[in-house]
CSV table of C-alpha atoms and ligand atoms in Angstrom, one decimal:
chain,number,residue,atom,x,y,z
A,1041,MET,CA,212.4,205.5,235.7
A,1042,GLY,CA,212.1,208.8,234.2
A,1043,ASN,CA,209.5,210.1,236.3
A,1044,TYR,CA,210.7,208.4,239.4
A,1045,PHE,CA,214.4,209.9,239.0
A,1046,GLY,CA,213.4,213.0,237.4
A,1047,MET,CA,210.5,214.1,240.1
A,1048,MET,CA,209.0,211.3,242.1
A,1049,SER,CA,211.9,210.5,244.4
A,1050,ARG,CA,212.6,214.1,245.1
A,1051,MET,CA,209.0,214.3,246.3
A,1052,ILE,CA,209.7,211.3,248.3
A,1053,ARG,CA,212.4,212.9,250.0
A,1054,TYR,CA,210.6,216.4,250.5
A,1055,GLN,CA,207.5,215.3,252.1
A,1056,LYS,CA,209.7,214.9,255.2
A,1057,GLU,CA,210.3,218.7,256.1
A,1058,ASN,CA,207.4,220.0,253.8
A,1059,ASP,CA,203.8,220.1,253.3
A,1060,LEU,CA,203.9,218.0,249.8
A,1061,PHE,CA,201.0,218.0,247.8
A,1062,SER,CA,201.1,215.7,244.7
A,1063,PHE,CA,198.4,214.0,242.7
A,1064,ILE,CA,198.1,211.4,239.5
A,1065,VAL,CA,196.9,213.4,236.7
A,1066,ASN,CA,194.4,211.6,234.7
A,1067,TYR,CA,192.9,215.3,233.6
A,1068,HIS,CA,196.2,215.2,231.4
A,1069,ALA,CA,196.0,212.0,230.6
A,1070,MET,CA,193.0,212.7,228.8
A,1071,THR,CA,194.9,214.6,226.3
A,1072,THR,CA,196.4,211.2,224.6
A,1073,ILE,CA,194.3,208.6,226.0
A,1074,GLN,CA,190.9,207.9,224.9
A,1075,ALA,CA,189.8,204.4,225.7
A,1076,PRO,CA,188.0,204.7,229.5
A,1077,SER,CA,189.7,201.5,230.7
A,1078,ILE,CA,193.1,202.3,229.8
A,1079,LEU,CA,192.6,205.8,231.8
A,1080,GLU,CA,190.9,203.8,234.8
A,1081,ASN,CA,193.8,201.4,234.8
A,1082,ASN,CA,196.7,204.0,234.4
A,1083,THR,CA,195.1,206.4,237.0
A,1084,ILE,CA,195.0,203.6,239.7
A,1085,ASN,CA,198.3,201.8,238.5
A,1086,ALA,CA,200.2,205.2,238.9
A,1087,ALA,CA,198.5,205.8,242.2
A,1088,LEU,CA,199.7,202.5,243.5
A,1089,ASP,CA,203.4,203.0,241.8
A,1090,PHE,CA,203.7,206.3,243.9
A,1091,ILE,CA,202.4,205.1,247.1
A,1092,ALA,CA,204.4,202.0,246.8
A,1093,LEU,CA,207.8,203.8,245.9
A,1094,GLY,CA,207.6,205.8,249.2
A,1095,LEU,CA,205.0,208.6,249.1
A,1096,ASP,CA,203.1,208.6,252.1
A,1097,PRO,CA,199.8,209.5,251.8
A,1098,GLU,CA,198.7,210.1,256.0
A,1099,LYS,CA,201.8,212.7,255.7
A,1100,SER,CA,201.4,214.4,252.4
A,1101,THR,CA,198.4,215.1,250.5
A,1102,PHE,CA,197.8,213.0,247.7
A,1103,TRP,CA,195.0,212.4,245.3
A,1104,ILE,CA,193.7,211.8,241.8
A,1105,GLN,CA,193.5,214.9,240.0
A,1106,ALA,CA,190.1,214.5,238.7
A,1107,ASP,CA,188.5,214.0,242.7
A,1108,VAL,CA,189.2,218.0,242.6
A,1109,PRO,CA,187.6,219.0,239.7
A,1110,GLN,CA,187.8,222.9,241.0
A,1111,VAL,CA,191.0,222.8,239.1
A,1112,THR,CA,189.2,223.0,235.7
A,1113,GLU,CA,187.4,226.1,237.1
A,1114,PHE,CA,190.4,227.5,237.8
A,1115,THR,CA,191.8,226.5,234.3
A,1116,TRP,CA,189.5,228.5,233.0
A,1117,ILE,CA,189.8,231.5,234.6
A,1118,ILE,CA,193.2,231.8,234.0
A,1119,SER,CA,193.0,230.9,230.6
A,1120,ASN,CA,191.5,234.4,230.2
A,1121,VAL,CA,194.7,235.9,231.2
A,1122,THR,CA,196.9,233.7,228.8
A,1123,ASN,CA,198.2,234.8,225.8
A,1124,VAL,CA,197.6,232.5,222.7
A,1125,GLY,CA,201.4,233.2,221.8
A,1126,LEU,CA,202.7,231.9,225.0
A,1127,ILE,CA,200.7,228.8,224.8
A,1128,GLU,CA,202.2,228.5,220.9
A,1129,ARG,CA,205.8,228.0,222.1
A,1130,SER,CA,205.1,225.1,223.9
A,1131,THR,CA,207.8,223.0,222.7
A,1132,SER,CA,206.5,219.8,224.6
A,1133,TYR,CA,203.3,220.1,222.4
A,1134,LYS,CA,205.1,220.6,219.0
A,1135,ASP,CA,207.2,218.0,219.9
A,1136,LYS,CA,204.5,215.6,220.5
A,1137,ILE,CA,201.9,216.3,217.4
A,1138,SER,CA,205.3,216.0,215.5
A,1139,LYS,CA,205.6,212.2,217.0
A,1140,GLY,CA,201.8,211.5,215.5
A,1141,VAL,CA,199.9,212.5,218.6
A,1142,MET,CA,196.5,214.0,217.9
A,1143,PRO,CA,196.8,218.1,218.1
A,1144,ASN,CA,193.4,218.5,220.3
A,1145,MET,CA,192.6,221.0,222.4
A,1146,GLY,CA,193.5,219.5,225.5
A,1147,LEU,CA,196.9,218.9,224.5
A,1148,PHE,CA,197.6,222.3,223.3
A,1149,SER,CA,196.5,224.1,226.4
A,1150,TYR,CA,198.1,221.5,228.5
A,1151,PRO,CA,200.2,224.0,230.3
A,1152,ILE,CA,197.0,226.1,231.4
A,1153,LEU,CA,195.9,223.0,233.4
A,1154,MET,CA,199.5,222.4,235.0
A,1155,ALA,CA,199.7,226.0,235.8
A,1156,SER,CA,196.0,225.5,237.5
A,1157,ASP,CA,197.9,222.3,239.1
A,1158,ILE,CA,200.3,224.5,240.9
A,1159,LEU,CA,198.7,228.0,241.6
A,1160,CYS,CA,195.2,226.7,242.5
A,1161,PHE,CA,196.8,225.1,245.7
A,1162,GLY,CA,199.4,228.0,246.3
A,1163,GLY,CA,201.9,225.6,245.3
A,1164,ASP,CA,205.7,227.6,246.1
A,1165,ILE,CA,208.1,224.9,245.0
A,1166,VAL,CA,207.6,222.5,242.4
A,1167,PRO,CA,210.1,219.5,241.4
A,1168,VAL,CA,210.2,218.8,237.7
A,1169,GLY,CA,212.2,217.3,235.4
A,1170,LYS,CA,214.3,219.8,233.0
A,1171,ASP,CA,211.6,218.8,229.8
A,1172,GLN,CA,208.9,220.9,232.3
A,1173,LYS,CA,211.0,224.0,232.6
A,1174,GLN,CA,209.2,225.6,230.0
A,1175,HIS,CA,206.0,224.8,231.5
A,1176,LEU,CA,206.9,226.0,234.9
A,1177,GLU,CA,207.8,229.4,233.3
A,1178,MET,CA,204.6,229.6,231.6
A,1179,THR,CA,202.9,229.1,235.1
A,1180,ARG,CA,204.9,231.9,236.8
A,1181,ASP,CA,203.9,234.2,233.6
A,1182,ILE,CA,200.4,233.5,233.9
A,1183,ALA,CA,200.3,233.8,237.6
A,1184,ILE,CA,202.5,237.2,237.4
A,1185,LYS,CA,199.9,238.7,234.6
A,1186,PHE,CA,197.0,237.5,236.9
A,1187,ASN,CA,198.2,239.7,239.8
A,1188,ASN,CA,199.2,242.0,237.5
A,1189,THR,CA,195.6,242.1,236.4
A,1190,TYR,CA,193.7,241.2,239.6
A,1191,GLY,CA,196.1,242.4,242.3
A,1192,GLU,CA,198.5,240.2,244.3
A,1193,THR,CA,196.7,237.2,244.9
A,1194,LEU,CA,198.2,234.0,243.3
A,1195,VAL,CA,201.4,232.5,245.0
A,1196,VAL,CA,204.5,232.5,242.0
A,1197,PRO,CA,206.2,229.1,242.2
A,1198,GLU,CA,209.8,228.3,241.4
A,1199,PRO,CA,210.8,225.1,239.5
A,1200,ASP,CA,213.3,222.8,241.2
A,1201,ILE,CA,215.3,220.9,239.0
A,1202,GLU,CA,218.0,218.8,239.7
A,1203,GLN,CA,221.2,218.5,237.9
A,1204,GLU,CA,222.0,215.1,238.0
A,1205,THR,CA,218.7,213.7,236.7
A,1206,GLN,CA,217.1,216.6,235.3
A,1207,LEU,CA,216.7,214.6,231.9
A,1208,LEU,CA,216.8,210.8,231.9
A,1209,PRO,CA,217.8,209.3,228.4
A,1210,GLY,CA,215.3,206.3,227.3
A,1211,ILE,CA,217.2,203.1,225.9
A,1212,ASP,CA,217.1,204.9,222.5
A,1213,GLY,CA,218.9,207.7,224.2
A,1214,GLN,CA,215.8,210.0,223.4
A,1215,LYS,CA,214.1,211.3,226.7
A,1216,MET,CA,213.0,208.5,228.4
A,1217,SER,CA,208.9,208.6,228.0
A,1218,LYS,CA,206.1,206.5,227.9
A,1219,SER,CA,204.9,208.4,224.3
A,1220,TYR,CA,208.7,207.1,223.1
A,1221,ASN,CA,208.3,203.7,224.1
A,1222,ASN,CA,211.8,203.6,225.4
A,1223,THR,CA,211.1,203.7,229.3
A,1224,ILE,CA,212.6,201.1,232.2
A,1225,PRO,CA,209.1,200.0,233.7
A,1226,ILE,CA,210.3,199.7,237.5
A,1227,PHE,CA,206.8,197.7,238.0
A,1228,GLY,CA,207.0,196.0,234.7
A,1229,ASP,CA,207.8,192.3,234.3
A,1230,GLU,CA,211.2,191.0,234.8
A,1231,LYS,CA,211.6,189.4,231.4
A,1232,PHE,CA,210.7,192.9,229.8
A,1233,ILE,CA,213.0,195.1,231.9
A,1234,ARG,CA,215.8,192.6,230.9
A,1235,LYS,CA,214.4,193.1,227.3
A,1236,GLN,CA,214.8,196.9,227.6
A,1237,ILE,CA,218.1,197.1,229.7
A,1238,MET,CA,219.5,194.3,226.9
A,1239,SER,CA,218.4,197.1,224.2
A,1240,ILE,CA,220.1,200.1,225.4
A,1241,VAL,CA,221.4,201.9,222.5
A,1242,THR,CA,225.2,201.7,222.2
A,1243,ASP,CA,227.9,202.8,219.7
A,1244,SER,CA,230.5,200.4,217.6
A,1245,ILE,CA,233.8,201.6,219.7
A,1246,PRO,CA,236.0,198.8,219.5
A,1247,VAL,CA,236.5,196.7,222.7
A,1248,ASP,CA,240.0,197.8,223.3
A,1249,GLU,CA,239.1,201.5,223.2
A,1250,PRO,CA,237.7,204.0,225.8
A,1251,LYS,CA,233.8,204.1,225.8
A,1252,ASN,CA,231.7,206.9,226.1
A,1253,ILE,CA,230.7,208.4,229.1
A,1254,LYS,CA,227.8,210.6,227.7
A,1255,SER,CA,226.6,207.5,226.3
A,1256,PRO,CA,222.5,206.4,228.2
A,1257,LEU,CA,223.9,203.1,229.6
A,1258,PHE,CA,226.6,205.3,231.6
A,1259,LYS,CA,224.1,207.7,232.4
A,1260,LEU,CA,221.3,205.5,233.8
A,1261,PHE,CA,223.6,203.2,235.3
A,1262,VAL,CA,225.1,206.1,237.5
A,1263,LEU,CA,222.0,206.9,239.1
A,1264,PHE,CA,222.3,203.6,241.2
A,1265,LEU,CA,225.6,203.8,242.1
A,1266,ASP,CA,227.7,206.1,245.2
A,1267,GLU,CA,230.4,208.4,244.4
A,1268,LYS,CA,232.6,205.5,244.5
A,1269,GLY,CA,230.3,203.7,242.4
A,1270,LYS,CA,230.3,206.0,239.9
A,1271,LYS,CA,234.2,206.6,239.7
A,1272,ASP,CA,235.0,202.7,239.5
A,1273,LEU,CA,232.4,202.8,236.6
A,1274,LYS,CA,234.0,205.9,234.8
A,1275,ARG,CA,237.4,204.0,235.0
A,1276,ARG,CA,236.0,200.9,233.5
A,1277,PHE,CA,234.2,203.2,230.6
A,1278,LEU,CA,237.7,204.8,230.0
A,1279,SER,CA,239.9,201.9,230.1
A,1280,PRO,CA,240.0,199.2,227.1
A,1281,GLY,CA,238.3,195.9,227.5
A,1282,LEU,CA,234.7,196.8,228.5
A,1283,GLN,CA,232.2,194.8,227.1
A,1284,TYR,CA,228.6,196.9,226.7
A,1285,GLY,CA,227.0,193.6,226.9
A,1286,ASP,CA,228.5,192.9,230.4
A,1287,VAL,CA,227.4,196.1,231.6
A,1288,LYS,CA,224.0,196.0,230.6
A,1289,LYS,CA,223.5,192.5,232.7
A,1290,GLU,CA,225.1,194.5,235.5
A,1291,LEU,CA,222.7,197.1,235.7
A,1292,PHE,CA,219.8,194.6,234.8
A,1293,GLU,CA,220.4,193.3,238.4
A,1294,THR,CA,221.2,196.4,240.1
A,1295,ILE,CA,217.9,197.7,238.7
A,1296,ILE,CA,216.2,194.3,240.3
A,1297,GLU,CA,218.0,194.5,243.6
A,1298,TYR,CA,217.1,198.3,243.8
A,1299,PHE,CA,213.8,198.1,243.4
A,1300,ARG,CA,212.8,194.9,244.7
A,1301,PRO,CA,211.3,196.4,248.4
A,1302,PHE,CA,209.1,199.0,246.3
A,1303,ARG,CA,207.6,196.2,244.0
A,1304,GLU,CA,207.0,193.9,247.2
A,1305,LYS,CA,205.0,196.6,248.5
A,1306,ARG,CA,203.3,197.5,245.5
A,1307,GLU,CA,202.5,193.7,245.4
A,1308,TYR,CA,201.3,194.1,249.3
A,1309,LEU,CA,199.1,197.1,248.1
A,1310,SER,CA,197.2,195.7,245.2
A,1311,GLY,CA,195.9,193.1,247.9
A,1312,HIS,CA,195.0,196.0,250.1
A,1313,MET,CA,192.9,198.4,247.4
A,1314,ASP,CA,190.2,199.6,250.5
A,1315,TYR,CA,193.2,201.3,252.2
A,1316,VAL,CA,194.5,202.6,248.9
A,1317,TYR,CA,191.0,204.0,248.3
A,1318,GLU,CA,190.5,205.6,251.4
A,1319,GLN,CA,194.0,207.3,251.5
A,1320,LEU,CA,192.8,209.0,248.1
A,1321,SER,CA,189.5,209.9,249.3
A,1322,ASN,CA,191.2,211.6,252.3
A,1323,GLY,CA,193.9,213.6,250.4
A,1324,SER,CA,191.0,214.7,247.8
A,1325,ASN,CA,189.1,216.1,250.8
A,1326,LYS,CA,192.4,217.9,252.0
A,1327,ALA,CA,193.1,219.2,248.7
A,1328,GLY,CA,189.5,220.3,248.2
A,1329,VAL,CA,189.4,222.6,250.8
A,1330,VAL,CA,192.6,224.4,249.9
A,1331,ALA,CA,191.4,225.0,246.2
A,1332,ASP,CA,188.3,226.0,247.4
A,1333,GLN,CA,189.6,228.8,250.0
A,1334,ILE,CA,192.3,229.9,247.0
A,1335,LEU,CA,188.9,229.7,244.2
A,1336,SER,CA,187.0,231.7,246.5
A,1337,LYS,CA,189.9,234.6,246.5
A,1338,VAL,CA,190.1,234.4,242.6
A,1339,ARG,CA,186.5,234.5,242.3
A,1340,LYS,CA,186.1,237.8,244.4
A,1341,VAL,CA,189.0,239.3,242.9
A,1342,THR,CA,187.6,238.7,239.1
A,1343,GLY,CA,184.2,239.8,239.8
A,1344,LEU,CA,182.5,236.3,239.6
A,1345,ASN,CA,180.9,237.1,243.1
A,1346,TYR,CA,178.2,239.1,241.9
A,1347,ARG,CA,176.1,239.4,245.1
A,1348,VAL,CA,176.8,242.2,247.2
V,1606,AMP,P1,205.2,213.1,232.2
V,1606,AMP,O1,205.2,211.8,232.4
V,1606,AMP,O2,206.2,213.9,231.2
V,1606,AMP,O3,204.2,213.8,232.5
V,1606,AMP,O4,206.1,214.2,233.4
V,1606,AMP,C1,205.9,214.0,234.8
V,1606,AMP,C2,207.1,214.3,235.5
V,1606,AMP,O5,208.7,213.3,235.3
V,1606,AMP,C3,207.9,215.8,235.2
V,1606,AMP,O6,208.4,216.3,236.4
V,1606,AMP,C4,208.7,215.4,234.1
V,1606,AMP,O7,209.6,216.7,234.0
V,1606,AMP,C5,209.6,214.3,234.8
V,1606,AMP,N1,209.9,213.3,233.6
V,1606,AMP,C6,209.3,212.7,232.8
V,1606,AMP,N2,210.3,212.1,232.2
V,1606,AMP,C7,211.5,212.6,232.5
V,1606,AMP,C8,212.8,212.3,232.3
V,1606,AMP,N3,213.2,211.4,231.1
V,1606,AMP,N4,213.6,212.6,233.0
V,1606,AMP,C9,213.4,213.1,233.6
V,1606,AMP,N5,212.2,213.7,234.3
V,1606,AMP,C10,211.3,213.1,233.5
């Protein structure tokens, strides 16, 4: 749900009017997943999730990151205009190693690969959650440094962060993230979703006192409500008598109803994998053409093309 409300839902909305490029980041996933079968499963599952949630692979350019390996060459090239100090300031790296993730070089230099993900395809607007704001700033710094060094070549992108969904809390109140085991998985087993929702952290404010509208339970629930629904929930939170357990049960019902059509579509897609693979191949071909065009300019301006 963090990915969906932080980024996917906007991409899906944007694809109607924009030339959307999006992909499943299996090179990035390697920074923390070293079991091949898990990486394979997660990659295809993420692709199915995205299409089931509404990404239209026939309209947008949608691919699996490692199917367009040009991005790794691009990463090497831009690494040489990237100051080590810039990467050392990455808060997400520090955060991950403090949580016990192995500090490998891939994890450390992940913001450079992320910069390539954007710059290698000429991305100009990048919908992200607030947690990625710093990485977008790094991407801009790298693009500007490249252009200052080699002349105007790369598009300097702008982040697009939505106020309301900028950082979704997980069930423990921290940022919702798979690395923290605090997610509500849209396509998870219903029993598990219920268990997660019933475990959303709450406080010990007595029943007959007003409740906290900054709590994760409130913040998660309003995502599914229209303006009137939000006002009503706020009023209920601020009036005495509200029981957190009741609200959690309502939230569970709401989430299951909201995502039901997506869950059905995903079920259908998983029985039609040939279609999914074909769309992914088309996507990587389209993305590869764009990457080749930009890489060819980059190779020229940097002096990698030695034939005269
Ligand atoms: P990640 O799964 O951390 O690689 O993030 C993928 C995308 O989802 C990025 O655009 C993030 O900013 C966004 N995202 C991930 N977790 C959250 C969250 N808890 N709240 C808002 N956006 C998120």
